[in-house]
Short mmCIF file of C-alpha atoms and ligand atoms in Angstrom, two decimals:
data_model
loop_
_atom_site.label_atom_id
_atom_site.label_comp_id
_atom_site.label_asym_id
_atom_site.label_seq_id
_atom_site.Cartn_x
_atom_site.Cartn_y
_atom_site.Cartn_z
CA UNK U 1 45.98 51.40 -12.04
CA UNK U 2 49.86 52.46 -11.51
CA UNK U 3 51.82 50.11 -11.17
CA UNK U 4 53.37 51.15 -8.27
CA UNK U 5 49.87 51.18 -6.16
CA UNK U 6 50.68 49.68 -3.50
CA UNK U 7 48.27 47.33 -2.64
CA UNK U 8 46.74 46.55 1.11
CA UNK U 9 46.40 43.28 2.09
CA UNK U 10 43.14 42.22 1.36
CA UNK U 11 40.73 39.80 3.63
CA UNK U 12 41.22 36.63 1.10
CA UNK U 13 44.66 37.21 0.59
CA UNK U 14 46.93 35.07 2.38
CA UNK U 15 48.22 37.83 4.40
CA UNK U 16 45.19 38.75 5.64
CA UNK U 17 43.25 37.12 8.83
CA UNK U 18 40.74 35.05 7.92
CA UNK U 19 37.10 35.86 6.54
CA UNK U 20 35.73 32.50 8.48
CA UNK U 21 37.90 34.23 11.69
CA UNK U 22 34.64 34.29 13.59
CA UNK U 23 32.78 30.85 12.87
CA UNK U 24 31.95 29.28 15.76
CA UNK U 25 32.21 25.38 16.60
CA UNK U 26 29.44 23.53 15.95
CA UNK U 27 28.18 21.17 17.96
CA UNK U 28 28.44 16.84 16.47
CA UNK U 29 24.95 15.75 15.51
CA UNK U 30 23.03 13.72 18.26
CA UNK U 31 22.92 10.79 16.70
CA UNK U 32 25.91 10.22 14.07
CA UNK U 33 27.94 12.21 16.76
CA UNK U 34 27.42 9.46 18.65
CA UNK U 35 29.72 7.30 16.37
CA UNK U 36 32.02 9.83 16.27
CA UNK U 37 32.61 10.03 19.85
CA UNK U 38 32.62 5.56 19.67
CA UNK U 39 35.34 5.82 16.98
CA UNK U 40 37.59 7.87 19.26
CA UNK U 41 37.33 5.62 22.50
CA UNK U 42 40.17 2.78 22.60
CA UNK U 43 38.51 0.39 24.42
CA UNK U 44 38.25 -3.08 23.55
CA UNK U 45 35.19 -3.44 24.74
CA UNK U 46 33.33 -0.28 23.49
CA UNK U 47 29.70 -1.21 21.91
CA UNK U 48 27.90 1.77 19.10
CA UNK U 49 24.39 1.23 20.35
CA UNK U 50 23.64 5.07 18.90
CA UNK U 51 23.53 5.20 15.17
CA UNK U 52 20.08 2.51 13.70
CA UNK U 53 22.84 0.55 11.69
CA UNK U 54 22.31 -3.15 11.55
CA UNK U 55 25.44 -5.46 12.59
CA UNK U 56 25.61 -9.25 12.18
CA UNK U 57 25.52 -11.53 15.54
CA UNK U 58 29.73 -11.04 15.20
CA UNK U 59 28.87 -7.37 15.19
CA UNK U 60 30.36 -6.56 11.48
CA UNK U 61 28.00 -4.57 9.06
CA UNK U 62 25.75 -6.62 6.47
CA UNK U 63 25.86 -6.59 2.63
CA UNK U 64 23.16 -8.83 1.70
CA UNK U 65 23.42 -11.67 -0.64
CA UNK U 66 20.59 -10.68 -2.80
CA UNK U 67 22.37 -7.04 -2.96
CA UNK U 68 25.86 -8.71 -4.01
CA UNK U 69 24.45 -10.88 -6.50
CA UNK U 70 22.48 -7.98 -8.01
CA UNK U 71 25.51 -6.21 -7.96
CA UNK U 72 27.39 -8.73 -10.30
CA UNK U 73 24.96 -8.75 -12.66
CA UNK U 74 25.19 -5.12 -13.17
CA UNK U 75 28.97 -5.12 -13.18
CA UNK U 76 28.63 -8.51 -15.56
CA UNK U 77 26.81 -6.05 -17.96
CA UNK U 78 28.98 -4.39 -20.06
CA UNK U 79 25.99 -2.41 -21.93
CA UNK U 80 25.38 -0.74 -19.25
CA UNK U 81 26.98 2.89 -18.98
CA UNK U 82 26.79 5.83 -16.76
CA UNK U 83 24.91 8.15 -18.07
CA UNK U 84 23.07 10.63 -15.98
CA UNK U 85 19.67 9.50 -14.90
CA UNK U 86 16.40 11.38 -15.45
CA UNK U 87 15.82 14.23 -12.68
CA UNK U 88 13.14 11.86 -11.60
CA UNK U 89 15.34 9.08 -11.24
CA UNK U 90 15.32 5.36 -12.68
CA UNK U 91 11.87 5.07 -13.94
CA UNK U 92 11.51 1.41 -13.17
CA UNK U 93 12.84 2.04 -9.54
CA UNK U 94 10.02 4.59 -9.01
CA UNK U 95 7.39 1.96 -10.59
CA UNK U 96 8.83 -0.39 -8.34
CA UNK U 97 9.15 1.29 -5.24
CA UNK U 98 5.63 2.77 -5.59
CA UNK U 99 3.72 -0.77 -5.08
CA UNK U 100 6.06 -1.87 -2.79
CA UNK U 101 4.75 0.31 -0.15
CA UNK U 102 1.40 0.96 -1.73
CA UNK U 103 1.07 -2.67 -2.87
CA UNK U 104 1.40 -4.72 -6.21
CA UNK U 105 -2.53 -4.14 -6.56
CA UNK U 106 -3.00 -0.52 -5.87
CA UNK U 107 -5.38 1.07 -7.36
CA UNK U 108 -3.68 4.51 -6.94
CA UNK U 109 -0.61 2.73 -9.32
CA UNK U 110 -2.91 1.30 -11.75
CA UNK U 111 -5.09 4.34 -12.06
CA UNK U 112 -1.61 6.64 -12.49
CA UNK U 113 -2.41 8.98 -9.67
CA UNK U 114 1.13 8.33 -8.06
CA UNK U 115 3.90 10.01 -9.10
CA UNK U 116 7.41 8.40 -7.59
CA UNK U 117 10.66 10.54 -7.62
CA UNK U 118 14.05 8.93 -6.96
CA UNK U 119 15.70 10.91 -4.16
CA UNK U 120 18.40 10.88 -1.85
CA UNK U 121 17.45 8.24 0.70
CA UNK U 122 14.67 8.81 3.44
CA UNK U 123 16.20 12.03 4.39
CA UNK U 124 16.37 13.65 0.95
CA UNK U 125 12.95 12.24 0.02
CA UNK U 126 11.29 14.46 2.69
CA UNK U 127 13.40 17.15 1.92
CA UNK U 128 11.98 17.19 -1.38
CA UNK U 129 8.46 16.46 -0.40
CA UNK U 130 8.71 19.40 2.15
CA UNK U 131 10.28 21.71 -0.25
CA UNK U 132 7.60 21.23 -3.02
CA UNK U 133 4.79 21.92 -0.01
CA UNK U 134 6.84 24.91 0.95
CA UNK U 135 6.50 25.89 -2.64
CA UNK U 136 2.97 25.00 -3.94
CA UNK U 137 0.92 23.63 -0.72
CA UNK U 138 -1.52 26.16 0.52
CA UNK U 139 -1.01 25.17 4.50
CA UNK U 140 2.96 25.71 5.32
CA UNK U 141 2.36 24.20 9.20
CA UNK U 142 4.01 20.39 9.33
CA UNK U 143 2.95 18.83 13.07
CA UNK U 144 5.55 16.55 14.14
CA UNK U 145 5.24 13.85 16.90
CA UNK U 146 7.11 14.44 20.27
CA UNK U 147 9.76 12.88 20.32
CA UNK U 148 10.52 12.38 16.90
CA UNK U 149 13.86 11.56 14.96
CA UNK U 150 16.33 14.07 15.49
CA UNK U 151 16.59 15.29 11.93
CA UNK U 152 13.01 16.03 11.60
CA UNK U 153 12.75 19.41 12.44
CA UNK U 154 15.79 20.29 10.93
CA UNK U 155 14.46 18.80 7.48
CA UNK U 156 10.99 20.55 7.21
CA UNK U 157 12.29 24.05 8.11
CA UNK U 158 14.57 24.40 6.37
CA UNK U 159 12.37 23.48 3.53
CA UNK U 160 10.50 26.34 4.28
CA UNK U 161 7.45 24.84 6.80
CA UNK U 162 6.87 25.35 10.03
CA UNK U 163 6.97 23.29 12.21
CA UNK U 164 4.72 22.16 15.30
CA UNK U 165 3.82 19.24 17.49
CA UNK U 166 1.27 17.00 18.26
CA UNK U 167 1.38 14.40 21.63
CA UNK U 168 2.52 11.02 20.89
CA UNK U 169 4.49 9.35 23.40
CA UNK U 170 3.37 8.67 27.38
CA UNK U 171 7.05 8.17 29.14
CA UNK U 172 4.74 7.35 32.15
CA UNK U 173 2.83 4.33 30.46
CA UNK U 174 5.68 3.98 28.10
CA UNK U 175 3.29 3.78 25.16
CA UNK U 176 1.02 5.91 22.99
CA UNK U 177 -0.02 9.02 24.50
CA UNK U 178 -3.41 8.40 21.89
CA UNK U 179 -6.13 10.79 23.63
CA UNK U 180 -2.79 13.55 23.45
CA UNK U 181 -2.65 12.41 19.51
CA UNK U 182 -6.66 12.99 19.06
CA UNK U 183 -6.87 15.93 20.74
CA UNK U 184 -3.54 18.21 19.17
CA UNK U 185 -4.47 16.64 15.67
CA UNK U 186 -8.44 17.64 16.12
CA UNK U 187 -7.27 21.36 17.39
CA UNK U 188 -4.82 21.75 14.70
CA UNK U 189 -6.17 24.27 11.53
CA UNK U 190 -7.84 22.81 8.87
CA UNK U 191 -5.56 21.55 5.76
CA UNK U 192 -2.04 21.30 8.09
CA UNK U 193 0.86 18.63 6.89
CA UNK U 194 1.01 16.00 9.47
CA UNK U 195 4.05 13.80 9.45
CA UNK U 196 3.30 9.81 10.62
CA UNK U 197 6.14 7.34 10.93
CA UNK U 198 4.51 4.52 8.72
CA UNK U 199 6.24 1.89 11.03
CA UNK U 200 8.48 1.44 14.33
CA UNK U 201 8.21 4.51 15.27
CA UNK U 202 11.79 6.36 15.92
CA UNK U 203 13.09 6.77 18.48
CA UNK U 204 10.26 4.99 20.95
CA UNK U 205 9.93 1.93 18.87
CA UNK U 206 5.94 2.38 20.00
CA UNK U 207 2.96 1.94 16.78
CA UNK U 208 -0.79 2.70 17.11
CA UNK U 209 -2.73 -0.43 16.56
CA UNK U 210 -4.49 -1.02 13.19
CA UNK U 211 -7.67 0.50 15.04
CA UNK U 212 -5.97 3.59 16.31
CA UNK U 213 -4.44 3.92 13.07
CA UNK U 214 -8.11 3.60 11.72
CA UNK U 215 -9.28 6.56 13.90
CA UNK U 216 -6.41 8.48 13.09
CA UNK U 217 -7.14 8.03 9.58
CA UNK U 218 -10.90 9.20 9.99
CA UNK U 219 -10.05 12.69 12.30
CA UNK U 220 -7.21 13.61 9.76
CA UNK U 221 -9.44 12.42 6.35
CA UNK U 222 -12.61 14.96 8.16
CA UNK U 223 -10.00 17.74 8.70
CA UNK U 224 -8.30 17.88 5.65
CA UNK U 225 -5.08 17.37 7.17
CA UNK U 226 -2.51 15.92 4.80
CA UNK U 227 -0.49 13.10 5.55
CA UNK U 228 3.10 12.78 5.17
CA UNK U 229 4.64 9.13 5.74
CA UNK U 230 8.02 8.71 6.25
CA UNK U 231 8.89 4.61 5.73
CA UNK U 232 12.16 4.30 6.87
CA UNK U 233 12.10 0.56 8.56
CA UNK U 234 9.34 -1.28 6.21
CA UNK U 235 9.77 -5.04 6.55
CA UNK U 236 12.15 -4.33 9.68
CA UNK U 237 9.36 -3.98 12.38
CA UNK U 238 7.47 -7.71 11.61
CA UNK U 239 9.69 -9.03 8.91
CA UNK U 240 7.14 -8.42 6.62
CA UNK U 241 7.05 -5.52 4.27
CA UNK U 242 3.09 -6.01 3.50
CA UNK U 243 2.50 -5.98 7.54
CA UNK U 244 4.88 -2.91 7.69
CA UNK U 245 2.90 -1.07 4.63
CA UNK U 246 -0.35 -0.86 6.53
CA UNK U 247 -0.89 2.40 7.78
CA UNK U 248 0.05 3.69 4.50
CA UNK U 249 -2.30 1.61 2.49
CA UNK U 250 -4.88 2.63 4.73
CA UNK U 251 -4.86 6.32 3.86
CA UNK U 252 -4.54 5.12 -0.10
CA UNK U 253 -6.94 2.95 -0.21
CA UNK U 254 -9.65 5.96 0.93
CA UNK U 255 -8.84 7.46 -2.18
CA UNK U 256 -7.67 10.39 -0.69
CA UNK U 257 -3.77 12.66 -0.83
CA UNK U 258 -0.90 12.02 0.86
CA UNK U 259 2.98 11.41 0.44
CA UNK U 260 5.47 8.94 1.02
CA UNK U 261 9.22 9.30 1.89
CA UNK U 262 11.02 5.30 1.13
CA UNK U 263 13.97 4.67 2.45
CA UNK U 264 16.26 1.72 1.38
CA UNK U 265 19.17 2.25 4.23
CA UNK U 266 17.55 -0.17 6.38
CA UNK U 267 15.41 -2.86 4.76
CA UNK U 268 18.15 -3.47 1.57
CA UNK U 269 20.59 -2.43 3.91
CA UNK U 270 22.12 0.43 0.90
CA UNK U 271 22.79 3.03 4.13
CA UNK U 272 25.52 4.53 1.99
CA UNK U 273 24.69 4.43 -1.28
CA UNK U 274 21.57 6.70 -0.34
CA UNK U 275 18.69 5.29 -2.24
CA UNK U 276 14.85 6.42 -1.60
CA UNK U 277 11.75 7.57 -2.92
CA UNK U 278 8.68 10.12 -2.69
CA UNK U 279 6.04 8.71 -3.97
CA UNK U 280 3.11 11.70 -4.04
CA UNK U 281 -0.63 9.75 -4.35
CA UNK U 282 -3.27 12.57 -6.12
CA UNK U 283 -6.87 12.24 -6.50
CA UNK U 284 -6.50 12.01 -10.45
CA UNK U 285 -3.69 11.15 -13.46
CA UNK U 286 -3.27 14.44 -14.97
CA UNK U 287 -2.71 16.52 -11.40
CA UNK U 288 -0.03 13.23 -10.67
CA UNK U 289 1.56 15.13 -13.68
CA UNK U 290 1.70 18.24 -12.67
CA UNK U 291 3.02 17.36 -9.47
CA UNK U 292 6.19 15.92 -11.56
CA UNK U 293 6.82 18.13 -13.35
CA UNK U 294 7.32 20.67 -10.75
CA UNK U 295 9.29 18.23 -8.36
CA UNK U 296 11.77 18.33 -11.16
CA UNK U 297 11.91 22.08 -10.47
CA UNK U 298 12.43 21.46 -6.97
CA UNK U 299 15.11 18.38 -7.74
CA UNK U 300 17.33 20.02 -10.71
CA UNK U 301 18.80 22.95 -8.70
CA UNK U 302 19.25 20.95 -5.67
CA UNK U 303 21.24 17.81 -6.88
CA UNK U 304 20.30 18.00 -10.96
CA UNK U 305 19.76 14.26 -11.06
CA UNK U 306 19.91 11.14 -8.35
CA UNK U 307 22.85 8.73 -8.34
CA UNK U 308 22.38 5.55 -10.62
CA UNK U 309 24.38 2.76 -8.97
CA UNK U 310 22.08 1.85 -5.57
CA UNK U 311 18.65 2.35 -7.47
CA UNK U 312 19.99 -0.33 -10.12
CA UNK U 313 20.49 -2.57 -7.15
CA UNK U 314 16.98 -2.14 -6.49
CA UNK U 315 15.51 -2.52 -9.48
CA UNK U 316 16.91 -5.29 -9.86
CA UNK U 317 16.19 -7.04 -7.15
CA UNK U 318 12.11 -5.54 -6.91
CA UNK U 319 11.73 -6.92 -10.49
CA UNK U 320 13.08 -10.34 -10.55
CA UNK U 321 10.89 -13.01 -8.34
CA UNK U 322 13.68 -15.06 -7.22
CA UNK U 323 15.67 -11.88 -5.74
CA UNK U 324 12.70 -10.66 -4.55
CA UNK U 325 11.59 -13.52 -2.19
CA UNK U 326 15.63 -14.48 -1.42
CA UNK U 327 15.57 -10.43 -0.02
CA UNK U 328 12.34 -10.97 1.94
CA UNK U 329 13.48 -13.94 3.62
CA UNK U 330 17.16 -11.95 4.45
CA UNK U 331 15.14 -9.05 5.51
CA UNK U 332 12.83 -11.70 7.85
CA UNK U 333 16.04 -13.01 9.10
CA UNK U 334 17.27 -9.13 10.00
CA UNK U 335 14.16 -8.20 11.80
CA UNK U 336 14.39 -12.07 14.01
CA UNK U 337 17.53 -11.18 15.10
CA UNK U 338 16.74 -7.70 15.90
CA UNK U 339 13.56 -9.23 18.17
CA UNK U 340 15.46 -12.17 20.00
CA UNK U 341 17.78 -9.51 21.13
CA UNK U 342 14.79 -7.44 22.55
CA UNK U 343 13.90 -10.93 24.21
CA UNK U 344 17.36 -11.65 25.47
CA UNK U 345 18.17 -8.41 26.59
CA UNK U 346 14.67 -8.70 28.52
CA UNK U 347 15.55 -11.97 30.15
CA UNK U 348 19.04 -10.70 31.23
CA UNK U 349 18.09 -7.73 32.80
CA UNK U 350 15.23 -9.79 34.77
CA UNK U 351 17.42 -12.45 35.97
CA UNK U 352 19.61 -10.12 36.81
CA UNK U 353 16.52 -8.71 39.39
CA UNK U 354 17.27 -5.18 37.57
CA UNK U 355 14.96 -2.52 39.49
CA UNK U 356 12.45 -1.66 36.94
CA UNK U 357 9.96 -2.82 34.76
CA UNK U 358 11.93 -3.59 31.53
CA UNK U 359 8.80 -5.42 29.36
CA UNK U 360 8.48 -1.99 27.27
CA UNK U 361 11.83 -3.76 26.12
CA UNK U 362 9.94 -6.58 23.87
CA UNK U 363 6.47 -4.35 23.69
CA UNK U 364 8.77 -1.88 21.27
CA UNK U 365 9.12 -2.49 17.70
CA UNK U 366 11.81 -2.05 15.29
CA UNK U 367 15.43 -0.87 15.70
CA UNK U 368 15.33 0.61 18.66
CA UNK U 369 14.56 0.22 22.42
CA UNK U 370 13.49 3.90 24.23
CA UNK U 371 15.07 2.44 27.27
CA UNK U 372 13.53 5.36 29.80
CA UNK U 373 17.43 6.08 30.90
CA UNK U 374 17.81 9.50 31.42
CA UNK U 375 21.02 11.71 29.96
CA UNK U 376 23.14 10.95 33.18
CA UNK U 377 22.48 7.47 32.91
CA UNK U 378 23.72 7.39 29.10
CA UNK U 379 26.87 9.26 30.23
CA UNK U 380 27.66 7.16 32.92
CA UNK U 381 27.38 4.36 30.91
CA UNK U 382 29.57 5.48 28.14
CA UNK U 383 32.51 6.45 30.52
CA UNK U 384 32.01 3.59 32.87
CA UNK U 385 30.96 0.91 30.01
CA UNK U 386 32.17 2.77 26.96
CA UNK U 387 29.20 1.72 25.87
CA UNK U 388 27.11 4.58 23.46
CA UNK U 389 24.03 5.74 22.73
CA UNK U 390 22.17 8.67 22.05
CA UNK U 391 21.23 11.19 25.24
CA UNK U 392 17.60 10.24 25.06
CA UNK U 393 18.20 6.73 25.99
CA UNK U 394 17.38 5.21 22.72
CA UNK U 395 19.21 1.98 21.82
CA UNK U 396 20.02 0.48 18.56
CA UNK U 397 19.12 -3.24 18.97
CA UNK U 398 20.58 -4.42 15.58
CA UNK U 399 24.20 -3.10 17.15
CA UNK U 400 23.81 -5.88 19.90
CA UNK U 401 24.35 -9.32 19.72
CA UNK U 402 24.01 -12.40 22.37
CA UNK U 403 27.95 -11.83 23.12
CA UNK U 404 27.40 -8.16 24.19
CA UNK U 405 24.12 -8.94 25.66
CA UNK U 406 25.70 -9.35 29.42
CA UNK U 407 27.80 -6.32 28.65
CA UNK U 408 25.07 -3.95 28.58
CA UNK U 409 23.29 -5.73 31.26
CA UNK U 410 26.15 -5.20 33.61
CA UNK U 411 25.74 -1.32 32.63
CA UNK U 412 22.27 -0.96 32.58
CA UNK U 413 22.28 -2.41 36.21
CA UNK U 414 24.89 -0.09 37.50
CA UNK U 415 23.57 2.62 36.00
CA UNK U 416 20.04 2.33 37.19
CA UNK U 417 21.45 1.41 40.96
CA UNK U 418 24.47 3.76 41.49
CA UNK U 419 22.53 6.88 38.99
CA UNK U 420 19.53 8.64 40.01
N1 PLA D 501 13.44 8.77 8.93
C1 PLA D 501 13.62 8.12 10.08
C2 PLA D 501 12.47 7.95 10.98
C3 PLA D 501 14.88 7.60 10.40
O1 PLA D 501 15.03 6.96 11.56
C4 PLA D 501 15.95 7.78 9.52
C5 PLA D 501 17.33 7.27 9.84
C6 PLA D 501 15.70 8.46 8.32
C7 PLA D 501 14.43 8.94 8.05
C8 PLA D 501 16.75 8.74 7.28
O2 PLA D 501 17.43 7.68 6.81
P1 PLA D 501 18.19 7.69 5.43
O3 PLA D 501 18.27 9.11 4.94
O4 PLA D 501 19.52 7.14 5.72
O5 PLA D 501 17.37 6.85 4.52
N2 PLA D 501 17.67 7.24 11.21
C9 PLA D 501 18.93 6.63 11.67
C10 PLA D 501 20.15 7.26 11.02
C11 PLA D 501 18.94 5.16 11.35
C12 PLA D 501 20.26 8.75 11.08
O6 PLA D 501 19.96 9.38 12.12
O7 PLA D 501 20.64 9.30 10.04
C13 PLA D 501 18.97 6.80 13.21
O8 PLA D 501 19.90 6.30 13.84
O9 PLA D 501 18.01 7.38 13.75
#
């Protein structure tokens, strides 16, 4: 080329107007959108009743005890270094997490049909569960409960499934819708992915009993359907993390498939330092292998390897006895508080002489309360009350405390009076 050419601005120069000229906004996410819009509002009374994040009863965040002690002795250990991890992970994390949620004395463990893969919290867990059934699962359909958590749908196709529904919640009964549940998992083809919230379900806070869970179990086990679990809130529902485990173990302990997405955001309270597991139980040892070894294929261009630092928290915690029990009594102590605020809230709202039937309030379990408020109720509240929550009525629980309790009673009231 001369080198008098003279040259034309081109697109990615910085004459030129810009490539990304036509990108449109996007919208905030439901849910951490919510905190978003909370951060921006000045008001000294403002209450983030969107995002599942617990808060103490002085409404700060919670590092557990067990979590900074395990910390120090990590720090304390100056042999330790920071060398990538396995693309599986930690491997006594994934031992560990494994009988957590399928129990210390599963027979799936001990027999070496699981295999457990470190992952990115709950969300990447399922994104690597759904990308492997994209990839090697002969039946690409995933059927979702309605409602569901947000992120859901968003997850499995973009992993590559598709996605459908199946009936779950009744807003008129406010509980399970179960003959709905029966009938769209029975007409659903042979061999689909079905995706169960192993405990307090999100966003309705509504569970099948054990014995629906035991029918469930036998329609999906004489379809061939395969189960997908995703445990975000074990031990936060009843405090206890065996109590919590129990749909899961039920499908184990059949002998038959499924797969398990852990989350640690919630029950260790690691939100940030993103720290989960899929565990994938298979009828025999050497297919468990197989299974690994292409889940690294799935892993290694996606993120290469998990982060070490929150896994070594929980190691070290699942593996020493004393940590353990101090973090099952701190978790207990999480899921009280959570349930005397259902109670409270309850109480307030009824003394108050509220319009409305508010006992769905301490029927729900875990985080959140599906309140039945309706989008313009939500918004009036948030301008009126600057109080925030996501469109669907769903409220966070663990973000209240007996000081805001009156708060949100006052709101509630107005906005079920003064909003149709
Ligand atoms: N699965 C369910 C059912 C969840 O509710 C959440 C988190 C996750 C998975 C993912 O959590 P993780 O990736 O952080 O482990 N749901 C929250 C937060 C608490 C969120 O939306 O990201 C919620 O407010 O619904």
């Amino acid at each position: 080329m001369e080198s008098n050419t003279v040259v034309s601005a081109s697109p990615t120069s910085a004459a030129g107007s810009s490539v990304f000229a036509h990108i449109v906004q996007a919208p905030e996410d439901p849910i951490l959108g919510v905190t978003v819009a909370y951060n921006k509002d000045p008001s000294p009374v403002k209450l983030n009743l969107g995002v599942g994040a617990y808060r103490t009863e002085e409404g700060k965040p919670l590092v557990l005890n067990v979590v900074r002690q395990a910390e120090q002795l990590l720090v304390n250990d100056s042999s330790r270094v920071k060398e990538y991890l396995p693309i599986v992970g930690l491997a006594d994390f994934n031992k560990l997490s494994a009988k957590l949620i399928l129990g210390a004395d599963s027979p799936a463990v001990q027999d070496n049909r699981v295999t457990t893969v470190q992952c990115l919290s709950g969300t990447g867990s399922l994104r690597v569960g759904a990308e492997f059934l994209a990839r090697h699962y002969h039946e690409r359909t995933i059927y979702i409960p309605v409602p569901t958590w947000g992120n859901h749908p968003k997850v499995f196709t973009l992993a590559g499934l598709s996605v459908k529904s199946y009936r779950y919640y009744d807003p008129t009964t406010r509980g399970l819708n179960f003959q709905g549940l029966l009938e769209d998992l029975q007409s659903a083809p042979s061999g689909a992915i079905v995706l169960l919230h192993a405990c307090a379900h999100n966003p309705t806070g509504v569970d099948p009993t054990p014995q629906q869970w035991e029918q469930i179990r036998q329609l999906m086990r004489s379809k061939a359907l395969l189960p997908l679990f995703d445990s975000a809130y074990q031990g936060f529902a009843s405090g206890s993390l065996d109590a919590d485990a129990q749909s899961v173990r039920m499908f184990v302990a059949d002998g038959g498939e499924c797969l398990v997405a852990q989350s640690y955001a919630k029950n260790m309270g690691l939100y940030g330092e993103r720290v989960g597991a899929l565990s994938i139980v298979c009828r025999a040892a050497d297919v468990a292998g197989r299974v690994e070894s292409q889940l690294k294929l799935v892993i290694r261009p996606m993120y290469s390897n998990p982060p070490i630092h929150g896994a070594s928290i929980v190691a070290t915690i699942l593996k020493d006895r004393n940590m353990f029990h101090e973090w099952t009594l701190e978790l207990k102590a999480m899921a009280d508080r959570i349930i005397s605020m259902r109670q409270q809230l309850f109480d307030a709202l009824r003394a108050r002489g509220t319009p409305g039937d508010w006992s769905h309030i301490i029927k729900q379990i875990g985080m959140f309360t599906f309140t039945g408020l309706n989008s313009e109720q939500v918004t009036f509240m948030r301008k009126e009350y600057h109080i925030y929550m996501t469109s669907d009525g769903r409220i966070s629980m663990a973000g209240l405390s007996s000081r805001t309790v009156p708060h949100l009673t006052d709101a509630i009231h107005a906005a079920v009076t003064k909003v149709a």
